[in-house]
mmCIF file of C-alpha atoms and ligand atoms in Angstrom:
data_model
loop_
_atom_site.group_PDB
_atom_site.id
_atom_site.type_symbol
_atom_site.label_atom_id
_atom_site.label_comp_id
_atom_site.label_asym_id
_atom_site.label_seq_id
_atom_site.Cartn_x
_atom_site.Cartn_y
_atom_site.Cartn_z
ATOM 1 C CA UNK A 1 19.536 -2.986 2.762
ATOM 2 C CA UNK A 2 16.512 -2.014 4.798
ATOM 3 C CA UNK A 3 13.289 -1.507 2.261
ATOM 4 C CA UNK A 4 10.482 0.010 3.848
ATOM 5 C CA UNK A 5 7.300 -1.373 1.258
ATOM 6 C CA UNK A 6 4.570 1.521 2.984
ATOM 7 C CA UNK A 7 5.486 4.622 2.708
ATOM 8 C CA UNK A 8 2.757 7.913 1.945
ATOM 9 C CA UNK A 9 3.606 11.293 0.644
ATOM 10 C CA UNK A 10 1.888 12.972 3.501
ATOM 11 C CA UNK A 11 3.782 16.373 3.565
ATOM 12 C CA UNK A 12 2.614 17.719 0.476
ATOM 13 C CA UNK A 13 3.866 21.263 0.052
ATOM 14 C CA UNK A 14 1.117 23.729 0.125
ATOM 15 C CA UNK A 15 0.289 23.671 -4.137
ATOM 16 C CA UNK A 16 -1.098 20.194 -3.748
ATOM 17 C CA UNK A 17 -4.017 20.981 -1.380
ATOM 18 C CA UNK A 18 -4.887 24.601 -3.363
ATOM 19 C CA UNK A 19 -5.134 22.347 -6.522
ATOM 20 C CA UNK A 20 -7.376 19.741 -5.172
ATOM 21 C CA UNK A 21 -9.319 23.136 -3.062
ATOM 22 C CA UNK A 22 -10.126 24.486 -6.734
ATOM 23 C CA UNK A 23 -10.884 20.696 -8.329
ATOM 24 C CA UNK A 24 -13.444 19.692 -5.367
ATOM 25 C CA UNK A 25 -14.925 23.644 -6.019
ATOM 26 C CA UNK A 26 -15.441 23.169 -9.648
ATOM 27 C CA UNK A 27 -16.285 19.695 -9.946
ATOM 28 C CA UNK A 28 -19.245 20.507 -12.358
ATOM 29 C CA UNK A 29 -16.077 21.522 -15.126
ATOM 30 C CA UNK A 30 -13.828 19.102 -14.537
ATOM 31 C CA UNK A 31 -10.298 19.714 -16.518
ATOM 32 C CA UNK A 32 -6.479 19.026 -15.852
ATOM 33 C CA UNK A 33 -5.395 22.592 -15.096
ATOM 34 C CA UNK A 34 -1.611 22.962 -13.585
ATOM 35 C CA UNK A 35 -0.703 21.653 -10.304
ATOM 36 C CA UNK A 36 2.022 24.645 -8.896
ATOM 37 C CA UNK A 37 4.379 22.609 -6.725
ATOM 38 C CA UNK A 38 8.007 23.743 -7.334
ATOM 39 C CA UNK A 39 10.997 21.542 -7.070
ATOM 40 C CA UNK A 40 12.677 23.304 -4.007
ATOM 41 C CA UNK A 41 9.112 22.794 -2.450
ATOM 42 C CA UNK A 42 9.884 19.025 -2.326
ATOM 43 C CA UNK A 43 13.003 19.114 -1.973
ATOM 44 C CA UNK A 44 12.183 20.331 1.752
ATOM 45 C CA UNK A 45 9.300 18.568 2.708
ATOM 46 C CA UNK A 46 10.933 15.313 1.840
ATOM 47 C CA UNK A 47 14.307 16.639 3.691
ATOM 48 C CA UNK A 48 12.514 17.987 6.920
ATOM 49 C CA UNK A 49 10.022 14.761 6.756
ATOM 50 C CA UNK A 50 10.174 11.632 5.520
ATOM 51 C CA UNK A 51 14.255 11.721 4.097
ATOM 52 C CA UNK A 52 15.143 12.643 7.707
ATOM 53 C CA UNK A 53 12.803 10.168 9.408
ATOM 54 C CA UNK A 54 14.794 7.599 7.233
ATOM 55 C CA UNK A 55 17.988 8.554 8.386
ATOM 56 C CA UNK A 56 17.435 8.633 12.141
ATOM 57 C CA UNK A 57 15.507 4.926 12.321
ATOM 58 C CA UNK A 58 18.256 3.943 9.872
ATOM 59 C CA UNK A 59 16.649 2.970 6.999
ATOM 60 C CA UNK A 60 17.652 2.755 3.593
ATOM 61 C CA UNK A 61 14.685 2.997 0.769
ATOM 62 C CA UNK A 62 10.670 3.435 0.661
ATOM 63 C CA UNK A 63 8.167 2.455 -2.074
ATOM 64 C CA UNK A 64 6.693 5.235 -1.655
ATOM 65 C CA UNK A 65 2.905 6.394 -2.934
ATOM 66 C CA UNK A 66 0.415 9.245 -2.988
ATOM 67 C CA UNK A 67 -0.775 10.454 0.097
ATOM 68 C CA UNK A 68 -3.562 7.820 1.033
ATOM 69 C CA UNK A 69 -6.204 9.317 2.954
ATOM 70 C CA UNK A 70 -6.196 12.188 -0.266
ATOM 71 C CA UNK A 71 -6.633 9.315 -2.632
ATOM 72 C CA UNK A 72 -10.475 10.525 -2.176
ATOM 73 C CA UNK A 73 -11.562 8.600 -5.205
ATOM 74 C CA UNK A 74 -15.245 9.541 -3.668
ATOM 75 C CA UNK A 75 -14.948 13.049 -4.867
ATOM 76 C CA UNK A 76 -16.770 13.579 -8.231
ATOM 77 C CA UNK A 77 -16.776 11.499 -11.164
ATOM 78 C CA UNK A 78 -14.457 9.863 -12.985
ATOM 79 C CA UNK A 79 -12.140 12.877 -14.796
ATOM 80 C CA UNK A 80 -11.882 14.538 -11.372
ATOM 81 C CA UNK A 81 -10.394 11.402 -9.690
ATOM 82 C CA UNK A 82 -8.009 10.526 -13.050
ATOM 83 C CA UNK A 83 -6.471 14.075 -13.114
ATOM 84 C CA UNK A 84 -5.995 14.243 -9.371
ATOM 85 C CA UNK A 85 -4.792 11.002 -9.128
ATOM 86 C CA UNK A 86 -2.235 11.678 -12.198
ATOM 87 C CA UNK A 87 -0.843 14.546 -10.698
ATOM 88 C CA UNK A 88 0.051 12.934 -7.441
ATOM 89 C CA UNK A 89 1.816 9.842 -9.181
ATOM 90 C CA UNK A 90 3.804 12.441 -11.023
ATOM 91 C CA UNK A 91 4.879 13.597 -7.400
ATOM 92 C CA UNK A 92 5.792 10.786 -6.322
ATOM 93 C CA UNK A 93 8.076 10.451 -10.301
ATOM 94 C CA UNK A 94 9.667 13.891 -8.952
ATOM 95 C CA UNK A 95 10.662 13.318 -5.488
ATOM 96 C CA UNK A 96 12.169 9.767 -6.887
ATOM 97 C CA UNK A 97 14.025 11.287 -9.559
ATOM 98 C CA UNK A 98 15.541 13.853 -6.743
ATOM 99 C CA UNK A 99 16.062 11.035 -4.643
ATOM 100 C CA UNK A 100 16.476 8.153 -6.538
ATOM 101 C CA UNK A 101 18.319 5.925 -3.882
ATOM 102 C CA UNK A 102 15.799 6.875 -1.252
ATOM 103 C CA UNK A 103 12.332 6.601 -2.690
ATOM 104 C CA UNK A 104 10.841 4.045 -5.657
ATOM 105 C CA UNK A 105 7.024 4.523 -6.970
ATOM 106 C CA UNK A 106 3.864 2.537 -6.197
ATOM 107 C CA UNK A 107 1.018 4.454 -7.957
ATOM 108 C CA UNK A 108 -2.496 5.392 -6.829
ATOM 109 C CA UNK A 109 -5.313 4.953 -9.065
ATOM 110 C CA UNK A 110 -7.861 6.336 -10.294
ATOM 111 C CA UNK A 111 -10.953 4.729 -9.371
ATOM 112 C CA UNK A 112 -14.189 5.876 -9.023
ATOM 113 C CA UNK A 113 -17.776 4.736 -7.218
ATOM 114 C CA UNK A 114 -19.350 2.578 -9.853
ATOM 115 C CA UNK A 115 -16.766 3.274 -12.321
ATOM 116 C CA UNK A 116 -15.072 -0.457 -14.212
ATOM 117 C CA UNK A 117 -11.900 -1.248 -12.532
ATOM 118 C CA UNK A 118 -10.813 -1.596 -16.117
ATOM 119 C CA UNK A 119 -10.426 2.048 -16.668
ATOM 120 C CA UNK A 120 -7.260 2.408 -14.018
ATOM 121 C CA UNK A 121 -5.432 -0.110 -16.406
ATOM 122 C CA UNK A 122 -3.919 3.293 -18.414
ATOM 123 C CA UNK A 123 -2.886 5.061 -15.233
ATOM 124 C CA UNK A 124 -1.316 1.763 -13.948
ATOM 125 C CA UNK A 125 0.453 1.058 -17.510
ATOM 126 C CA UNK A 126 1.685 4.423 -17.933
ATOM 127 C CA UNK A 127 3.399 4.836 -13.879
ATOM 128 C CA UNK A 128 4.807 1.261 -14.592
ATOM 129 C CA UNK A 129 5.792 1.565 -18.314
ATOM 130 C CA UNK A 130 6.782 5.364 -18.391
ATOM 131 C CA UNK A 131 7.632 6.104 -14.919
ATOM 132 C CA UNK A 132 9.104 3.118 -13.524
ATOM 133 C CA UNK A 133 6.895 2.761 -10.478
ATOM 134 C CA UNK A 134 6.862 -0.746 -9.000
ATOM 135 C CA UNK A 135 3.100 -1.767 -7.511
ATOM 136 C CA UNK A 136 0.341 -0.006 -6.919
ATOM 137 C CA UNK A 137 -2.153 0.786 -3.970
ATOM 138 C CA UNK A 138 -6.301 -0.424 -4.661
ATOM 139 C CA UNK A 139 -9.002 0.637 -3.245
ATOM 140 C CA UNK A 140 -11.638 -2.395 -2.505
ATOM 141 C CA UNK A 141 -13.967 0.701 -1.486
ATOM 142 C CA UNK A 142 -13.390 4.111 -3.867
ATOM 143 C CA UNK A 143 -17.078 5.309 -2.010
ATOM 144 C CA UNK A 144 -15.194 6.161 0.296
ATOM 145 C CA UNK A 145 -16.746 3.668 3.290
ATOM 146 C CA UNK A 146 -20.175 2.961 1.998
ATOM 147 C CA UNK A 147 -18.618 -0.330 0.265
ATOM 148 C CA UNK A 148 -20.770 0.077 -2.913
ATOM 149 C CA UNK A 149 -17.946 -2.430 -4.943
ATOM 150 C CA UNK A 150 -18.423 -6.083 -5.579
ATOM 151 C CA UNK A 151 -15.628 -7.874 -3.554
ATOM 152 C CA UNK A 152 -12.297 -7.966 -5.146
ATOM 153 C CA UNK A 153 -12.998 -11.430 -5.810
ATOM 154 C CA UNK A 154 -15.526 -10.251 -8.632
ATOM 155 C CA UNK A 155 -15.084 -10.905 -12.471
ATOM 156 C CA UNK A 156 -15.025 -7.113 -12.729
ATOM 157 C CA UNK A 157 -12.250 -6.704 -11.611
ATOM 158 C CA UNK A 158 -10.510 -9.320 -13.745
ATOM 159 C CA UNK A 159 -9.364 -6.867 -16.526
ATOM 160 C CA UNK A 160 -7.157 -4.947 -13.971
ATOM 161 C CA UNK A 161 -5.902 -7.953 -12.412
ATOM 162 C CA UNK A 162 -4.988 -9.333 -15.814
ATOM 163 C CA UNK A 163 -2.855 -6.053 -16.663
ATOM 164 C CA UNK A 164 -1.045 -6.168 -13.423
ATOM 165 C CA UNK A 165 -0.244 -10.227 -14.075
ATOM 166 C CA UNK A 166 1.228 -8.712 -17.102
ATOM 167 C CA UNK A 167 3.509 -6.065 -15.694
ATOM 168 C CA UNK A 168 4.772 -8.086 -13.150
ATOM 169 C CA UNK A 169 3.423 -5.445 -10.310
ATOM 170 C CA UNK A 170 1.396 -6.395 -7.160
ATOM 171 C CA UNK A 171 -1.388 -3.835 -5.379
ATOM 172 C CA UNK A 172 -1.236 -2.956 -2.107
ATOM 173 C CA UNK A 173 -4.458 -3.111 -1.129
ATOM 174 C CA UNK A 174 -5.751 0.339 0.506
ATOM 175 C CA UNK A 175 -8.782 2.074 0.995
ATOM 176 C CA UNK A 176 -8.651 6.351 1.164
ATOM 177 C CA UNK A 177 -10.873 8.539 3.370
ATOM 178 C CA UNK A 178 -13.748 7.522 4.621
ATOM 179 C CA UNK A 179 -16.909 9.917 4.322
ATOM 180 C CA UNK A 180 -18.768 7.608 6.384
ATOM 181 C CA UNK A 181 -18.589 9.274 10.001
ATOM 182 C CA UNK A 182 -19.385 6.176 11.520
ATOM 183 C CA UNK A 183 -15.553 5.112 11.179
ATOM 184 C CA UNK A 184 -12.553 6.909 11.560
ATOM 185 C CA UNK A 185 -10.623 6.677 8.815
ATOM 186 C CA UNK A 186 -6.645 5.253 10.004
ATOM 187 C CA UNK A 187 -8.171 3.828 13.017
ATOM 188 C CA UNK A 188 -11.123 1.988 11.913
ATOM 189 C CA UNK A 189 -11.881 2.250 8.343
ATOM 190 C CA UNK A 190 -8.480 1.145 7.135
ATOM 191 C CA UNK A 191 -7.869 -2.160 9.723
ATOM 192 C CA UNK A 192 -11.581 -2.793 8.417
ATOM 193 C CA UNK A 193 -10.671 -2.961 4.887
ATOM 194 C CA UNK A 194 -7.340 -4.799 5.464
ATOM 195 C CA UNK A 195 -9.735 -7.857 7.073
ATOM 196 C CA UNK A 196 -12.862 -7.510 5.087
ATOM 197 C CA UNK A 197 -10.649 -8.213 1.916
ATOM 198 C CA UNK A 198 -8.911 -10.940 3.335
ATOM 199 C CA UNK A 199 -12.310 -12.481 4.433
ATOM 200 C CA UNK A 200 -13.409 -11.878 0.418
ATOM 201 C CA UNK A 201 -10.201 -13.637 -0.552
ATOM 202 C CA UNK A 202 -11.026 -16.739 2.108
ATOM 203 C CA UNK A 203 -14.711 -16.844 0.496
ATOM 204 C CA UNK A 204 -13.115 -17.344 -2.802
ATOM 205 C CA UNK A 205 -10.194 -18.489 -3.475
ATOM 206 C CA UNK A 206 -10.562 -19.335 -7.403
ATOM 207 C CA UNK A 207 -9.521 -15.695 -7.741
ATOM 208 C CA UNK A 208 -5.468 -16.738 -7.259
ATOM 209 C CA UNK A 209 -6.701 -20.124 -8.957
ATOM 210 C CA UNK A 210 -7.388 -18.067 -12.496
ATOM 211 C CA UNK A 211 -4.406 -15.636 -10.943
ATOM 212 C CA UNK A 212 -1.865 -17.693 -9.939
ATOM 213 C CA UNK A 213 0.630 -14.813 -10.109
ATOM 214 C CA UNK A 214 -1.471 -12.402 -9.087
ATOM 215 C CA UNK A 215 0.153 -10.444 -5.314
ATOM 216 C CA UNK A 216 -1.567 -9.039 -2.757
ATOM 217 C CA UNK A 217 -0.101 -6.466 -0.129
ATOM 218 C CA UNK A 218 -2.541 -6.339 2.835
ATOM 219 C CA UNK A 219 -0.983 -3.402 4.878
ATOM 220 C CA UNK A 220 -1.219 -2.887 8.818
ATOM 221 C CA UNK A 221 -0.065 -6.130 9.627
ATOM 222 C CA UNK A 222 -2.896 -7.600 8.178
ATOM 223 C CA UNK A 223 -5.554 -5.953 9.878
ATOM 224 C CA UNK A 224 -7.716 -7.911 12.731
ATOM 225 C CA UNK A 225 -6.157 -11.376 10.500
ATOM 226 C CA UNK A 226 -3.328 -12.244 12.540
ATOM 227 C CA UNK A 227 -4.823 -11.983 15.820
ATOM 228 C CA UNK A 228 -8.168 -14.218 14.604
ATOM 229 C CA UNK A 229 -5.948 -16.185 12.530
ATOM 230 C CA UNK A 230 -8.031 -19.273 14.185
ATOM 231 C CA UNK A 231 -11.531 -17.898 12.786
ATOM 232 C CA UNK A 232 -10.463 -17.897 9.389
ATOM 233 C CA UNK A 233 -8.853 -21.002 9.458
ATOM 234 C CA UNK A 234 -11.305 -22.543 11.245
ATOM 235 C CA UNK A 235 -14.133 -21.555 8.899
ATOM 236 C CA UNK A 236 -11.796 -22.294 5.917
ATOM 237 C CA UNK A 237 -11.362 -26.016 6.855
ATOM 238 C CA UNK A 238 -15.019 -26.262 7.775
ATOM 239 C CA UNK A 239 -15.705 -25.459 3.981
ATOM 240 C CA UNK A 240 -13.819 -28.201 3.194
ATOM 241 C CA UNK A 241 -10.405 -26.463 2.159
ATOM 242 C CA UNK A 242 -6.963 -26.967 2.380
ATOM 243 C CA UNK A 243 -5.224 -24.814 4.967
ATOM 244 C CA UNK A 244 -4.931 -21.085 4.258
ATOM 245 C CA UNK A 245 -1.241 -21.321 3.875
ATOM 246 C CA UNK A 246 -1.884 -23.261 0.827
ATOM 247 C CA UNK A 247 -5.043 -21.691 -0.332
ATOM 248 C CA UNK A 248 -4.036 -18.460 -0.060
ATOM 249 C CA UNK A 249 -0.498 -17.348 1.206
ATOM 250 C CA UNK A 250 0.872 -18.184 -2.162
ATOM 251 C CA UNK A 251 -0.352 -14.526 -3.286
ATOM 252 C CA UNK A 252 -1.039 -12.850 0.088
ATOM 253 C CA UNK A 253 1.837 -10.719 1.821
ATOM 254 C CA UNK A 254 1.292 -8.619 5.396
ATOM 255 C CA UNK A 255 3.143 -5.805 6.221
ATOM 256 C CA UNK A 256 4.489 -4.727 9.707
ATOM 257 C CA UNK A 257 2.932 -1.701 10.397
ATOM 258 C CA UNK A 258 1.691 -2.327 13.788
ATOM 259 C CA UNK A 259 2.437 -0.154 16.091
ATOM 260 C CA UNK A 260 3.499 -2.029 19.782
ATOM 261 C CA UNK A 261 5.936 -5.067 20.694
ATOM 262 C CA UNK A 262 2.917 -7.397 21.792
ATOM 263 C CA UNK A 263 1.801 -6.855 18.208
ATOM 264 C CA UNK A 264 4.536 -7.601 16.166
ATOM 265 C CA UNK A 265 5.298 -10.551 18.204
ATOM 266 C CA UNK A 266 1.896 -11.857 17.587
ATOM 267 C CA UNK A 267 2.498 -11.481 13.732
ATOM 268 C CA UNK A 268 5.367 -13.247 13.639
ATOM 269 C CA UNK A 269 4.481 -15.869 15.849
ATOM 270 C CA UNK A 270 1.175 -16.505 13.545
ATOM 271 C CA UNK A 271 2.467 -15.525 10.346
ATOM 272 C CA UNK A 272 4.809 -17.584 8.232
ATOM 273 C CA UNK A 273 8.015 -15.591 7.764
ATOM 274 C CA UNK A 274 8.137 -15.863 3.953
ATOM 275 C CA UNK A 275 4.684 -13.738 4.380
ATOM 276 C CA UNK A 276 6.340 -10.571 6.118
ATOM 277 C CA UNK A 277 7.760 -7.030 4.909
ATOM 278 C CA UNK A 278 8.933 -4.774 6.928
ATOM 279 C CA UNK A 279 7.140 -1.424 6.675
ATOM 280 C CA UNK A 280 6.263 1.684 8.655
ATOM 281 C CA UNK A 281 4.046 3.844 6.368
ATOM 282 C CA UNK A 282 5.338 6.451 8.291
ATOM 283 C CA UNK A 283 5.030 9.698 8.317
ATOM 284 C CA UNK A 284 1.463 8.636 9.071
ATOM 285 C CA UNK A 285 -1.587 7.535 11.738
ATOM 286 C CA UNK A 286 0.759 7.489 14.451
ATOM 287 C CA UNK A 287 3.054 10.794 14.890
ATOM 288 C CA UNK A 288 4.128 10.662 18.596
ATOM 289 C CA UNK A 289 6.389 8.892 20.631
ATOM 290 C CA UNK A 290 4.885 6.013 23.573
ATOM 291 C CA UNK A 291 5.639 7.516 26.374
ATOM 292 C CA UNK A 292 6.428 4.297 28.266
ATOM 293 C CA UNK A 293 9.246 3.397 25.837
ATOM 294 C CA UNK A 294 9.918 7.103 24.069
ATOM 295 C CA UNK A 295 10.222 6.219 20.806
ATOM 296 C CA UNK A 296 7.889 6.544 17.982
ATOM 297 C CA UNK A 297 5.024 4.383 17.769
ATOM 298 C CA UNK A 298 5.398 4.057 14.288
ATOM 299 C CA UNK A 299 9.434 3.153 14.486
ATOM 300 C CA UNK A 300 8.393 -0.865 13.716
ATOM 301 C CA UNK A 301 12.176 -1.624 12.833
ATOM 302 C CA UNK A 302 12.907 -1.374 16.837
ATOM 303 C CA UNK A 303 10.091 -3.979 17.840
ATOM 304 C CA UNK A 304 10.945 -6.181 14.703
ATOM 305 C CA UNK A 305 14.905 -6.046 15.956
ATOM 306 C CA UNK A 306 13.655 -6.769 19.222
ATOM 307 C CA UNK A 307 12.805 -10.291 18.036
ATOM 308 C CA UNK A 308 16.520 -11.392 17.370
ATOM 309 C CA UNK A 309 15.705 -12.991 14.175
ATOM 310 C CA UNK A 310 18.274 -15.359 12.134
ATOM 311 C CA UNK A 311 20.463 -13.578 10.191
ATOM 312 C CA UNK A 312 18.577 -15.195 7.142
ATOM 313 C CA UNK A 313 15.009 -14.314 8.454
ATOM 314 C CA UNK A 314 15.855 -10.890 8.667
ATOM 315 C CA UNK A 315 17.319 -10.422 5.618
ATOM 316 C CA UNK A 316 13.633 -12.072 4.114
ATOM 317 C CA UNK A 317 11.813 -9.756 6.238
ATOM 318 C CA UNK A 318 13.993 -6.441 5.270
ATOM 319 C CA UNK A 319 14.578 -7.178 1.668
ATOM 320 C CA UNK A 320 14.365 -10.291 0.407
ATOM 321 C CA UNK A 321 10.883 -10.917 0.114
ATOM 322 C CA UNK A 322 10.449 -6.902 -1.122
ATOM 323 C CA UNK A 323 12.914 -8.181 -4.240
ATOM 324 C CA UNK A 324 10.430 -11.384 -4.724
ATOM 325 C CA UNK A 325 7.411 -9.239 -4.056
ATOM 326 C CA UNK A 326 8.270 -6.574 -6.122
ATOM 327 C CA UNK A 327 10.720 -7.915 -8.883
ATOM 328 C CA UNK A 328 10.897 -4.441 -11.092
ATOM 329 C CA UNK A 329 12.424 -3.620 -7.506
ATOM 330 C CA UNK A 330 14.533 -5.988 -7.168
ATOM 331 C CA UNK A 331 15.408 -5.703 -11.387
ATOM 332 C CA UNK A 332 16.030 -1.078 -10.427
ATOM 333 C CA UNK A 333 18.449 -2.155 -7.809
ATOM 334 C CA UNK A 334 20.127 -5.170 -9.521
ATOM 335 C CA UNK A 335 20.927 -2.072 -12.311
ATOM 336 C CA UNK A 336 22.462 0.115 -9.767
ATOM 337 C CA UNK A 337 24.478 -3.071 -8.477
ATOM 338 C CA UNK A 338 22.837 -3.457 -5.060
HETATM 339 ZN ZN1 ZN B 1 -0.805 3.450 3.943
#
């Protein structure tokens, strides 16, 4: 079985953006109000988009999670971003329960600037609990690029971290749109978040020491980490530490979205196996095909194949390490006898 773990809903039928048109217009009166997507609406745009893209790069399932650069946790208070962000995790419930081999939940949450971590622990208890979703995706930065939050090394966020030891579920960790035009958002503002939180988790590593079980995803292949793999290390063991693959790698997974051969060879040659899942978090940043090799940029399964990896490696990097990773995964698919 081929498990992509980084997947977006990023061909939300029309409903979605008309709902969060009239939210972001009336954000003085926040309230729930109906989000008019119908069935047959996702039924095709999961078909035509990210069901089809499955099929042809011959994969077999994707966690899959709200559309990330809508996340927009910047936008108005606190009640906007909780009904918003409800409404898309309830989505994500319908196209898995219309495609329940295909697709498996990781929430979004809904944070807010200067709002307690503590208050996404409902949203994340009741996608877990009542929906069945698997992980979720966290912001280190709900402003939205202007990095108001205290690292995710901070005591505040404790409370969250503490409900997600509980539940058994690990975060990707994944910033949303950036309203700071001094970075793009998929091309700088997301790589920049991917190594800015590993660099928080190298400055302090008590955080897996109080968590040992707690799991982070960092997504894009781990940002700029891989390739200055020798910085951090090197300023890790000046402090005085053990290496990073002790310090840290216990809790710390990298995906594989990254997006050329010379790239995923570098992550594989730096990056212990055991640390890798595959991913593509397509339909996504990258949409076209390189013209010097014409196939999708974002078709990672060809440039991980390309690597001839043990029959035992792959396996870890395809779907073993997702079922470690992710065990209410590994527990859905265990009950459908796969
Ligand atoms: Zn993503």
């Amino acid at each position: 079985m081929i498990i992509d773990i980084h997947g977006h809903y990023t061909t939300y039928p029309p409903g979605v953006e008309a709902y969060r048109g009239a939210q972001i217009a009336q954000m003085s009166a926040p309230s729930k109000g109906k989000m008019n997507v119908t069935d047959d609406e996702i039924r095709a745009s999961i078909e035509g988009g990210q069901l089809a893209a499955q099929r042809a790069r011959g994969t077999d399932l994707t966690l899959f999670s709200p559309r990330a650069s809508w996340m927009g946790h910047h936008f108005g208070g606190e009640l906007i971003s909780r009904y918003w962000i409800e409404h898309t995790n309830d989505l994500i419930y319908r196209v898995e329960q219309m495609f329940p081999d295909n697709f498996v939940g990781v929430c979004a949450l809904p944070q807010s600037p200067g709002v307690s971590p503590a208050n996404s622990i409902a949203e994340l208890e009741r996608c877990v609990t009542q929906l069945g979703f698997v992980g979720c995706n966290l912001s280190p930065d709900p402003s939205g690029g202007y990095w108001q939050e205290p690292p995710l090394t901070d005591k505040s966020w404790y409370p969250l971290y503490e409900k997600m030891v509980e539940l058994d579920v690990p975060a990707m960790v994944h910033v949303s749109a950036t309203c700071n035009p001094a970075f793009h958002q998929t091309g700088s503002h997301y790589l920049n978040a991917d190594t800015t939180v590993f660099m928080q988790l190298v400055q302090t590593p008590q955080l897996f020491k109080d968590f040992p079980k707690l799991r982070f995803i960092i997504p894009h292949g781990g940002g700029a980490v891989p390739y200055h793999w020798g910085r951090y290390r090197g300023m890790n063991l000046d402090m005085g530490r053990p290496e990073l693959t002790e310090l840290l790698m216990h809790n710390i997974w990298f995906d594989t979205c990254v997006y050329h051969q010379p790239g995923i060879d570098l992550l594989f040659k730096v990056i212990d196996i055991d640390n890798l899942m595959f991913a593509t978090e397509m339909i996504g940043a990258v949409r076209g095909k390189d013209p010097n090799t014409g196939f999708l940029f974002d078709d990672t399964k060809r440039y991980i194949d390309a690597l001839n990896l043990s029959e035992a490696d792959a396996y870890k990097v395809y779907e073993g390490t997702a079922r470690k990773v992710f065990p209410r995964l590994d527990a859905r698919l265990k009950s459908r006898g796969k």
